[in-house]
Short mmCIF file of C-alpha atoms in Angstrom, two decimals:
data_model
loop_
_atom_site.label_atom_id
_atom_site.label_comp_id
_atom_site.label_asym_id
_atom_site.label_seq_id
_atom_site.Cartn_x
_atom_site.Cartn_y
_atom_site.Cartn_z
CA MET A 556 59.84 147.21 128.24
CA ARG A 557 61.70 145.68 131.16
CA TYR A 558 63.89 143.36 129.01
CA LEU A 559 65.34 145.81 126.44
CA TYR A 560 68.72 144.06 126.79
CA LEU A 561 67.07 140.88 125.38
CA ILE A 562 65.94 142.78 122.34
CA VAL A 563 69.52 144.01 121.89
CA LEU A 564 70.97 140.47 122.21
CA ALA A 565 68.31 138.84 120.09
CA GLY A 566 68.79 141.45 117.45
CA ILE A 567 72.52 140.77 117.26
CA VAL A 568 71.90 136.94 117.00
CA LEU A 569 69.21 137.27 114.21
CA LEU A 570 71.05 139.88 112.17
CA GLY A 571 74.32 138.10 112.62
CA ALA A 572 72.89 134.80 111.41
CA SER A 573 70.73 136.12 108.58
CA GLY A 574 72.82 138.94 107.06
CA CYS A 575 70.45 141.55 108.28
CA GLN A 576 67.59 140.13 106.30
CA ALA A 577 64.03 140.23 108.02
CA GLY A 578 62.34 136.86 108.55
CA PRO A 579 58.88 135.92 107.33
CA GLU A 580 55.94 136.96 109.30
CA LEU A 581 53.82 134.19 110.96
CA ALA A 582 49.98 134.46 110.60
CA PHE A 583 47.07 132.56 111.85
CA ALA A 584 45.41 130.39 109.28
CA ALA A 585 42.51 132.12 107.64
CA SER A 586 40.21 129.26 108.66
CA THR A 587 40.70 129.71 112.38
CA LYS A 588 37.31 130.49 113.88
CA ALA A 589 36.67 133.53 116.11
CA GLU A 590 35.05 131.13 118.69
CA GLU A 591 38.33 129.13 118.90
CA LEU A 592 40.39 132.20 119.32
CA ASN A 593 38.08 133.46 122.06
CA LYS A 594 38.32 130.12 123.88
CA VAL A 595 42.17 130.24 123.70
CA ALA A 596 42.16 133.86 124.94
CA ASN A 597 39.94 132.89 127.79
CA LEU A 598 42.00 129.89 128.83
CA ARG A 599 45.08 132.00 128.65
CA ARG A 600 43.66 134.52 130.88
CA ASP A 601 42.52 131.84 133.39
CA VAL A 602 46.02 130.51 133.55
CA GLN A 603 47.38 133.99 134.10
CA LEU A 604 45.03 134.57 136.93
CA LEU A 605 45.56 131.18 138.50
CA ASN A 606 49.38 132.04 138.46
CA LEU A 607 48.49 135.21 140.37
CA ILE A 608 46.19 133.43 142.86
CA ASN A 609 48.86 130.69 143.53
CA GLY A 610 51.73 133.27 143.68
CA LEU A 611 49.93 135.45 146.38
CA ASP A 612 49.52 132.27 148.47
CA LEU A 613 46.02 133.56 149.67
CA SER A 614 44.55 132.13 152.73
CA ALA A 615 40.95 130.72 152.54
CA GLU A 616 39.62 133.84 154.30
CA GLN A 617 41.44 136.07 151.79
CA MET A 618 40.05 134.09 148.81
CA GLN A 619 36.59 134.45 150.12
CA PHE A 620 37.08 138.13 150.71
CA ILE A 621 38.31 138.73 147.28
CA LEU A 622 35.60 136.58 145.74
CA ASP A 623 32.87 138.57 147.57
CA ARG A 624 34.33 141.81 146.26
CA ALA A 625 34.69 140.39 142.72
CA ARG A 626 31.05 139.30 142.76
CA GLU A 627 30.03 142.73 143.99
CA ALA A 628 32.02 144.33 141.21
CA GLN A 629 30.39 142.15 138.64
CA ALA A 630 26.90 142.96 139.94
CA ILE A 631 27.78 146.69 139.66
CA ARG A 632 29.25 146.15 136.32
CA GLU A 633 26.12 144.44 135.01
CA GLU A 634 23.90 147.21 136.53
CA ILE A 635 25.94 150.08 134.96
CA THR A 636 26.13 148.23 131.60
CA GLY A 637 22.38 147.85 131.52
CA GLN A 638 22.01 151.59 132.26
CA ALA A 639 24.69 152.52 129.62
CA GLU A 640 22.90 150.58 126.98
CA GLY A 641 19.79 152.71 127.56
CA ASN A 642 21.75 155.84 127.50
CA SER A 643 23.48 154.76 124.25
CA ALA A 644 20.05 154.64 122.45
CA ALA A 645 19.31 158.08 123.75
CA THR A 646 22.77 159.45 122.61
CA SER A 647 22.52 157.84 119.23
CA GLN A 648 19.09 159.46 118.79
CA VAL A 649 20.40 162.96 119.75
CA LEU A 650 23.53 162.59 117.66
CA SER A 651 21.49 161.58 114.65
CA GLN A 652 19.29 164.74 115.09
CA LEU A 653 22.47 166.82 115.41
CA ARG A 654 23.89 165.23 112.20
CA GLU A 655 20.67 165.95 110.22
CA THR A 656 20.53 169.54 111.49
CA LEU A 657 24.13 170.23 110.53
CA MET A 658 23.78 168.54 107.21
CA ARG A 659 20.90 170.90 106.46
CA GLY A 660 23.21 173.91 107.53
CA GLU A 661 20.80 174.80 110.31
CA VAL A 662 21.57 176.28 113.68
CA ILE A 663 21.40 173.80 116.58
CA SER A 664 18.30 174.55 118.56
CA SER A 665 18.57 175.17 122.24
CA GLU A 666 16.35 172.19 122.90
CA LEU A 667 18.58 169.89 120.95
CA ARG A 668 21.67 171.37 122.66
CA ASP A 669 20.10 170.85 126.11
CA GLU A 670 19.16 167.27 125.15
CA PHE A 671 22.80 166.50 124.17
CA PHE A 672 24.24 167.90 127.31
CA SER A 673 21.66 165.83 129.39
CA VAL A 674 22.55 162.56 127.89
CA ASP A 675 26.29 163.43 127.91
CA ARG A 676 26.01 164.15 131.68
CA ASP A 677 24.25 160.87 132.20
CA ASN A 678 27.09 159.06 130.34
CA HIS A 679 29.77 160.75 132.50
CA ALA A 680 27.89 160.02 135.68
CA LEU A 681 27.76 156.37 134.88
CA LYS A 682 31.45 156.31 134.14
CA GLU A 683 32.17 158.25 137.38
CA LYS A 684 29.92 155.86 139.31
CA TRP A 685 31.82 152.77 137.91
CA GLU A 686 35.23 154.32 138.66
CA GLN A 687 34.32 155.19 142.27
CA GLU A 688 32.77 151.72 142.94
CA ILE A 689 35.56 149.70 141.41
CA ALA A 690 38.19 151.83 143.24
CA ARG A 691 36.26 151.35 146.56
CA LEU A 692 36.37 147.61 146.08
CA ALA A 693 40.02 147.57 145.10
CA LEU A 694 40.95 149.59 148.28
CA GLU A 695 39.10 147.05 150.39
CA VAL A 696 40.95 144.21 148.76
CA GLU A 697 44.17 146.01 149.19
CA GLY A 698 43.52 146.53 152.87
CA ASN A 699 42.99 142.76 153.25
CA LEU A 700 46.39 141.79 151.81
CA GLU A 701 49.71 141.41 153.58
CA ASP A 702 52.74 143.57 152.80
CA HIS A 703 54.58 140.82 150.94
CA GLN A 704 51.40 140.11 148.81
CA LEU A 705 51.23 143.90 147.96
CA TYR A 706 54.87 143.83 146.97
CA ALA A 707 54.23 140.81 144.77
CA LEU A 708 51.30 142.68 143.13
CA GLU A 709 53.52 145.76 142.43
CA HIS A 710 55.85 143.55 140.42
CA TYR A 711 53.16 141.24 138.82
CA VAL A 712 53.46 140.69 134.99
CA PRO A 713 50.83 138.41 133.57
CA CYS A 714 52.27 135.24 132.00
CA VAL A 715 51.44 131.55 131.28
CA ILE A 716 54.48 129.79 132.51
CA PRO A 717 56.41 131.36 135.38
CA PRO A 718 60.10 130.56 135.40
CA LYS A 719 61.25 128.10 138.10
CA GLY A 720 62.46 129.70 141.20
CA GLU A 721 61.30 133.14 140.26
CA ALA A 722 60.97 135.74 143.02
CA ARG A 723 58.06 137.71 141.25
CA ILE A 724 54.74 136.41 140.29
CA GLY A 725 54.40 135.62 136.68
CA GLN A 726 57.48 137.48 135.73
CA ALA A 727 60.68 136.06 134.08
CA GLU A 728 63.50 137.37 136.33
CA ASP A 729 66.10 134.72 135.55
CA THR A 730 68.86 135.24 133.03
CA HIS A 731 68.66 132.04 131.10
CA ALA A 732 67.34 133.57 127.98
CA GLY A 733 70.15 136.32 127.94
CA GLN A 734 72.81 133.70 128.59
CA ALA A 735 71.48 131.55 125.66
CA LEU A 736 71.59 134.57 123.36
CA LEU A 737 75.21 135.36 124.50
CA GLN A 738 76.24 131.81 123.62
CA ARG A 739 74.58 132.09 120.16
CA ILE A 740 76.55 135.42 119.68
CA ARG A 741 79.74 133.48 120.34
CA ASP A 742 78.64 130.83 117.91
CA ILE A 743 78.38 133.23 114.87
CA PRO A 744 81.16 132.35 112.48
CA ASP A 745 84.09 134.78 112.66
CA ASP A 746 84.00 135.68 108.95
CA GLN A 747 80.22 136.44 109.16
CA PHE A 748 80.76 138.51 112.38
CA GLU A 749 83.69 140.55 111.08
CA ALA A 750 81.99 141.30 107.83
CA ARG A 751 78.72 142.44 109.40
CA LYS A 752 79.51 143.68 112.95
CA GLU A 753 79.17 147.40 112.20
CA LYS A 754 75.83 146.98 110.28
CA ILE A 755 74.52 144.71 113.05
CA VAL A 756 75.27 147.22 115.76
CA GLN A 757 73.65 149.96 113.63
CA LYS A 758 70.57 147.90 113.22
CA VAL A 759 70.40 147.01 116.80
CA LEU A 760 70.72 150.67 117.88
CA GLU A 761 67.77 151.52 115.63
CA ARG A 762 65.75 149.06 117.61
CA VAL A 763 66.88 150.37 120.84
CA LEU A 764 65.92 153.93 119.88
CA ALA A 765 62.41 152.68 118.93
CA TYR A 766 61.81 151.21 122.36
CA LEU A 767 63.32 153.96 124.45
CA PRO A 768 61.35 156.84 125.83
CA LYS A 769 61.65 159.82 123.57
CA ASP A 770 63.74 161.99 125.93
CA GLN A 771 66.10 158.99 126.62
CA ALA A 772 66.41 158.27 122.84
CA LEU A 773 67.31 161.92 122.06
CA ALA A 774 69.99 161.97 124.85
CA LEU A 775 71.65 158.69 123.55
CA ASP A 776 75.04 159.36 122.05
CA GLN A 777 74.86 156.86 119.12
CA GLU A 778 78.64 157.16 118.36
CA GLU A 779 79.50 156.19 121.94
CA GLU A 780 76.81 153.53 122.14
CA THR A 781 78.13 151.93 118.86
CA GLU A 782 81.65 151.88 120.29
CA TRP A 783 80.41 150.33 123.55
CA LEU A 784 78.31 147.52 121.81
CA LEU A 785 81.17 146.64 119.54
CA CYS A 786 83.59 146.39 122.58
CA PHE A 787 80.92 144.39 124.49
CA LEU A 788 80.51 141.86 121.56
CA GLU A 789 84.29 141.52 121.12
CA LYS A 790 84.72 140.90 124.82
CA VAL A 791 81.89 138.22 124.74
CA ARG A 792 83.27 136.54 121.74
CA GLY A 793 86.86 136.70 122.94
CA LEU A 794 86.51 134.79 126.25
CA ASP A 795 87.55 131.19 126.43
CA GLU A 796 84.91 128.66 127.39
CA MET A 797 85.86 128.44 131.09
CA THR A 798 86.00 132.16 131.60
CA PHE A 799 82.72 132.74 129.74
CA ALA A 800 80.95 130.16 131.93
CA VAL A 801 82.18 132.01 134.95
CA GLU A 802 81.50 135.57 133.77
CA LYS A 803 78.29 135.24 131.71
CA GLU A 804 76.04 136.26 134.64
CA ALA A 805 78.23 139.43 135.09
CA LEU A 806 78.01 140.12 131.34
CA ILE A 807 74.13 139.85 131.46
CA GLU A 808 74.22 142.31 134.40
CA GLU A 809 76.47 144.67 132.48
CA ILE A 810 74.20 144.85 129.41
CA LYS A 811 70.96 144.94 131.55
CA SER A 812 72.29 147.93 133.50
CA ARG A 813 73.37 149.64 130.25
CA TYR A 814 69.84 149.40 128.90
CA ALA A 815 67.80 149.73 132.05
CA LEU A 816 64.65 151.73 131.76
CA PRO A 817 63.40 153.84 134.67
CA GLU A 818 60.85 151.99 136.83
CA VAL A 819 57.39 153.31 136.55
CA PRO A 820 55.49 153.57 139.87
CA VAL A 821 52.84 150.97 140.06
CA ASP A 822 49.32 151.65 141.38
CA VAL A 823 48.47 148.49 143.30
CA SER A 824 44.83 149.44 143.41
CA ALA A 825 44.75 149.58 139.59
CA THR A 826 46.44 146.31 139.41
CA ILE A 827 43.75 144.79 141.82
CA GLU A 828 41.02 146.30 139.64
CA ARG A 829 42.37 144.78 136.49
CA HIS A 830 43.18 141.39 137.86
CA LEU A 831 41.71 140.46 141.17
CA LEU A 832 38.36 142.13 140.32
CA ASP A 833 38.22 140.59 136.77
CA PRO A 834 34.97 138.75 136.37
CA ARG A 835 36.89 135.63 135.11
CA ILE A 836 38.44 135.36 138.58
CA ILE A 837 35.06 134.53 140.19
CA PRO A 838 34.73 130.80 139.06
CA LEU A 839 38.49 130.31 139.57
CA LEU A 840 38.33 131.48 143.15
CA GLU A 841 35.15 129.38 143.75
CA GLU A 842 36.96 126.31 142.56
CA LYS A 843 40.23 127.04 144.41
CA LEU A 844 38.32 127.83 147.51
CA ALA A 845 36.35 124.54 147.41
CA ILE A 846 39.68 122.60 146.89
CA LYS A 847 41.33 124.56 149.76
CA LEU A 848 38.40 123.84 152.14
CA GLU A 849 38.26 120.11 151.19
CA GLY A 850 42.03 119.78 152.02
#
């Protein structure tokens, strides 16, 4: 969770405005069809992948290279899926026999034992074959990308609407959301804030602890954190309008650094497997490549 500080600020706003009461949950209408949901999910995925393609600024040659590997990955996927379906029937048959044997309280025969290990080996072999093939293709794609494109992939987070002027593909790095939340904190009426501030901070800390890694949560000094948050809120609310306008970026950085989580190393090959070798990227690259070549 990169934006833990937004959870903190949003929690303060919501709890401050609602008196610490939970809001109603939104739910999809019961009449929504599975087909419609699937269509929406596919369109969302297409938009995410198009953001990635556009953000990487791929050349026509790179698009063709990735397209060829994505097609190869899909062919391997279909081949292995077909084999897995055959293995699934054999596995089901063996497991059914094992179930019946154990239900009768009988000892599993050596023949049935060997049959199970045989189909199990086949299943593992298919899984290993897929992992090796997709890893090979991902490494080929990785070798075809420039350093700045690999850097972008390391920081890629799928999204539908990338913020304006962002430095990273599909990832919201600007602080507009945080600034808006700070303003809403300033707008909480004084009497409400004073009456609820300790309870607000306590509830927010509970949310923070839920998101933090276990070791980090255990190491957190809750008393110290409560005092820091109260001081931070008083500072945010105590600034005049002009000073707040000047210092709001610094305030965001202050709370971001306070609740920064350690960066997890990103496996670029895994990102390529998940996104650039996704079968849904094939028609997108075909269309993008056609447009690029026409231009």
